[in-house]
Amino acid sequence: MFIGSPETPHAGKYVVNTAAPGHRFRRWVVPISNLPAAVLPTNVTSIGFSARRGTNVRLHISNIRLLKKGEESGGGTFTEAPADNPAMRDIVRRTVAARAKERAEIHARALERFESACSEANTAQGGVCFGKASAMSRVMPRDDFSADPARSLAVRLARNEKESVQLLVASREKDLSDVRVRVSDLVSGSGEVFSAANVACLVTGYSEMKVAPDYSYWTTEKSPSNTLYRIPRRPVLGWYPEPLLDFLDGIEVKKGDVQSFWLKVRCPENQRAGEYRGAVEVSWESGSRAHKRKIPFGVKVYDFSLPLTPPVPMSIAFKPSTRAPSVRTDGIAGDYYENERRMAGDKENSANLARKRTGEWADFLADNLITIDYLYPSVGPRWKELVELKKQGRLDRFNLLYWNQKVNPDENSAFFKRARERYEKAKELGLLGHAVFYGMDEIRPKDFGDASKVIATFKRLFPEVPLVTTAVDSTYGCASALSGMDEFIPLTTSYVPEQVAKARKEGRKVGWYICAGIDEVRPQFFFAHDVIESRHLMGAHAVKYRPDSFLYYEIALWDSDRPITSGPFTGWSPESYRLWSGDGNLTACGPGGKPLSTVRLENFRDGLEDLHYAKILEKRLAAQPDAPWAEKARKLLAVPDEVVTSLVAFTTEPKVYQRWRNALADIIEESK
């Protein structure tokens, strides 16, 4: 509910939230004493209501009353239905049961198709089926899914790259216990060894989406003319593959479940190029008997290496938190959200545990091409971790100090004294070449005049440190007071290639960013969306549209106040900011605050590595523009329409994307 008076500025309206239980009623009393000073209680002229979307909702509001001091809230024509009304509870129970039955039937049919395919391909043993799927696929454990029989498994990658494939295990007849996956050393034809230590066999964990999110799920289809386009679907509630549980080994696989094992290959810098062959061994127990199954496994190592830093500068915030300032209030029966203040002081809270292991998180993030950073005022540069990353050659950029148009532009102000301290610290530690001043987060044109004064002071005091912003300037400084900015980072919805070219001609860089609430048709990190979208955004889309940088407001905004300690089906929630499931939480928290990757983070990093491929090929093409392979290289670098037709139309078929990525690698190999 929004409450305002004529004197209230738009941003000063009183906003209060509640949660309505399904198929029931709730009386909602808002004390006038809670109104902020900006809203005059004697002159309230507007009361507005909005409901979170995400599922079909009909909301009835009645008997709005202004109560006198001490007056009871009851009475009137409205009668509140009892919270334990049996008829209402029965409606809910039958609705939920019908939905669960529908999904179970869909899963059973998919499992039957999978079992038939495995039997035909001879990849079944004693009622247990073995399949495979791309790392760009989400294989639902208890819903509809698609997978191929696992006759063999294979991965292609460059040195310093990570690439994964999924091995699937399912049994329709019996529960399986102590299921384990191991990989042998792999050997080339010349006797070179690719060590098994470079292959992590991770248990894929599952998170349950219980609440319909604030967005639509979009799928890609083809028109009769073979053009890609996107259509909306309703997100499906239930269990999704999400955290990768590297602390688990032998697990139980219930009959009917489809369990994924994430085989993550890391290629060392000194690995000799070539094709290596070995095997994946799956062992399990069923009843009192032990079983084993070997599946051929191959790794192709390309004869080139990827850098240890991202292909474009990135500004990504990392500050573990288990609640956002949103609708998490009330605590009504069955409400999902808990008291934020109680959790803040809880030593066993996921975020509090993770903060104690900052060095470990910095290393984990760097493994995924992310430099530990924070964009906003509450956390400064982690100097110790940044210095270590610089030594390792893995340091990207970081923010020295957040700023906005309200900063006092006087160079002797407290703000600029603090900016000077951090500047000198970065200079002393040899980090200044990686520093930026990020600020003016999403400010509007009305504030550009004040911002220009602050920009002028920055330029005078710290001319070598880039100024970066997400200010909403459709001209990227070409026709505004923000011409002194060095880099604009608009939303992907506001990234206009023609205007980008004009800004670059004037010497400014233009990147892009995503967040909740933007056009959902474009690639996103949302939990219910296809995970291939994470790879698209950082990979094929970035190759086609060439943003100069990438920004994301948070990757550890968690909805679970306890870390993951068991699995594969976990209590880890996909919720994050408001009801934007998955927004701001590409990571997960393991035992004691241990960093855990997710299937979305894996695809995020893989996309960056695809962009590295394109940049390597682009350099070789510039050096050899008339080579026999040059024309094919140009077509691949333009990204074929079958991969990306436009910013809002792209393939969600992993095999199509993989063909394009492999073709890039093959031409790099040819261009030696």
PDB file of N, CA, C and O in Angstrom, residues 183-186 193-201 264-266 268:
ATOM      1  N   VAL A 183      36.617 -40.420 -12.024  1.00  0.00           N
ATOM      2  CA  VAL A 183      37.209 -40.331 -13.355  1.00  0.00           C
ATOM      3  C   VAL A 183      38.636 -40.849 -13.284  1.00  0.00           C
ATOM      4  O   VAL A 183      39.384 -40.532 -12.350  1.00  0.00           O
ATOM      5  N   SER A 184      39.025 -41.636 -14.272  1.00  0.00           N
ATOM      6  CA  SER A 184      40.404 -42.128 -14.348  1.00  0.00           C
ATOM      7  C   SER A 184      41.302 -41.057 -14.952  1.00  0.00           C
ATOM      8  O   SER A 184      40.823 -40.066 -15.510  1.00  0.00           O
ATOM      9  N   ASP A 185      42.602 -41.235 -14.841  1.00  0.00           N
ATOM     10  CA  ASP A 185      43.513 -40.422 -15.636  1.00  0.00           C
ATOM     11  C   ASP A 185      43.186 -40.640 -17.107  1.00  0.00           C
ATOM     12  O   ASP A 185      42.814 -41.748 -17.519  1.00  0.00           O
ATOM     13  N   LEU A 186      43.344 -39.598 -17.907  1.00  0.00           N
ATOM     14  CA  LEU A 186      43.101 -39.711 -19.333  1.00  0.00           C
ATOM     15  C   LEU A 186      44.450 -39.669 -20.059  1.00  0.00           C
ATOM     16  O   LEU A 186      45.341 -38.897 -19.675  1.00  0.00           O
ATOM     17  N   VAL A 193      49.537 -37.552 -20.264  1.00  0.00           N
ATOM     18  CA  VAL A 193      48.474 -37.795 -19.283  1.00  0.00           C
ATOM     19  C   VAL A 193      47.732 -36.499 -18.950  1.00  0.00           C
ATOM     20  O   VAL A 193      48.348 -35.456 -18.721  1.00  0.00           O
ATOM     21  N   PHE A 194      46.432 -36.585 -18.959  1.00  0.00           N
ATOM     22  CA  PHE A 194      45.571 -35.530 -18.424  1.00  0.00           C
ATOM     23  C   PHE A 194      45.070 -36.051 -17.085  1.00  0.00           C
ATOM     24  O   PHE A 194      44.260 -36.978 -17.024  1.00  0.00           O
ATOM     25  N   SER A 195      45.554 -35.470 -15.999  1.00  0.00           N
ATOM     26  CA  SER A 195      45.317 -36.019 -14.666  1.00  0.00           C
ATOM     27  C   SER A 195      43.848 -35.977 -14.257  1.00  0.00           C
ATOM     28  O   SER A 195      43.136 -34.989 -14.508  1.00  0.00           O
ATOM     29  N   ALA A 196      43.422 -37.032 -13.595  1.00  0.00           N
ATOM     30  CA  ALA A 196      42.064 -37.084 -13.046  1.00  0.00           C
ATOM     31  C   ALA A 196      41.836 -35.988 -12.021  1.00  0.00           C
ATOM     32  O   ALA A 196      40.690 -35.593 -11.762  1.00  0.00           O
ATOM     33  N   ALA A 197      42.933 -35.453 -11.446  1.00  0.00           N
ATOM     34  CA  ALA A 197      42.802 -34.367 -10.469  1.00  0.00           C
ATOM     35  C   ALA A 197      42.230 -33.105 -11.091  1.00  0.00           C
ATOM     36  O   ALA A 197      41.756 -32.214 -10.375  1.00  0.00           O
ATOM     37  N   ASN A 198      42.255 -33.042 -12.415  1.00  0.00           N
ATOM     38  CA  ASN A 198      41.717 -31.874 -13.114  1.00  0.00           C
ATOM     39  C   ASN A 198      40.239 -32.019 -13.466  1.00  0.00           C
ATOM     40  O   ASN A 198      39.684 -31.156 -14.152  1.00  0.00           O
ATOM     41  N   VAL A 199      39.623 -33.096 -13.008  1.00  0.00           N
ATOM     42  CA  VAL A 199      38.194 -33.315 -13.268  1.00  0.00           C
ATOM     43  C   VAL A 199      37.473 -33.454 -11.928  1.00  0.00           C
ATOM     44  O   VAL A 199      37.711 -34.408 -11.182  1.00  0.00           O
ATOM     45  N   ALA A 200      36.618 -32.498 -11.622  1.00  0.00           N
ATOM     46  CA  ALA A 200      35.827 -32.554 -10.387  1.00  0.00           C
ATOM     47  C   ALA A 200      34.483 -33.204 -10.692  1.00  0.00           C
ATOM     48  O   ALA A 200      33.776 -32.790 -11.615  1.00  0.00           O
ATOM     49  N   CYS A 201      34.142 -34.236  -9.938  1.00  0.00           N
ATOM     50  CA  CYS A 201      32.856 -34.928 -10.099  1.00  0.00           C
ATOM     51  C   CYS A 201      31.923 -34.413  -9.006  1.00  0.00           C
ATOM     52  O   CYS A 201      31.945 -34.899  -7.870  1.00  0.00           O
ATOM     53  N   LYS A 264      33.224 -31.338 -14.073  1.00  0.00           N
ATOM     54  CA  LYS A 264      33.834 -30.042 -14.364  1.00  0.00           C
ATOM     55  C   LYS A 264      35.327 -30.229 -14.635  1.00  0.00           C
ATOM     56  O   LYS A 264      36.093 -30.609 -13.754  1.00  0.00           O
ATOM     57  N   VAL A 265      35.722 -29.957 -15.863  1.00  0.00           N
ATOM     58  CA  VAL A 265      37.099 -30.167 -16.292  1.00  0.00           C
ATOM     59  C   VAL A 265      37.844 -28.832 -16.260  1.00  0.00           C
ATOM     60  O   VAL A 265      37.360 -27.823 -16.788  1.00  0.00           O
ATOM     61  N   ARG A 266      39.023 -28.842 -15.661  1.00  0.00           N
ATOM     62  CA  ARG A 266      39.900 -27.669 -15.618  1.00  0.00           C
ATOM     63  C   ARG A 266      41.192 -28.021 -16.342  1.00  0.00           C
ATOM     64  O   ARG A 266      41.836 -29.014 -16.012  1.00  0.00           O
ATOM     65  N   PRO A 268      45.019 -27.268 -17.152  1.00  0.00           N
ATOM     66  CA  PRO A 268      46.175 -26.503 -16.681  1.00  0.00           C
ATOM     67  C   PRO A 268      46.865 -25.750 -17.822  1.00  0.00           C
ATOM     68  O   PRO A 268      46.762 -26.116 -18.995  1.00  0.00           O
TER      69      PRO A 268
END
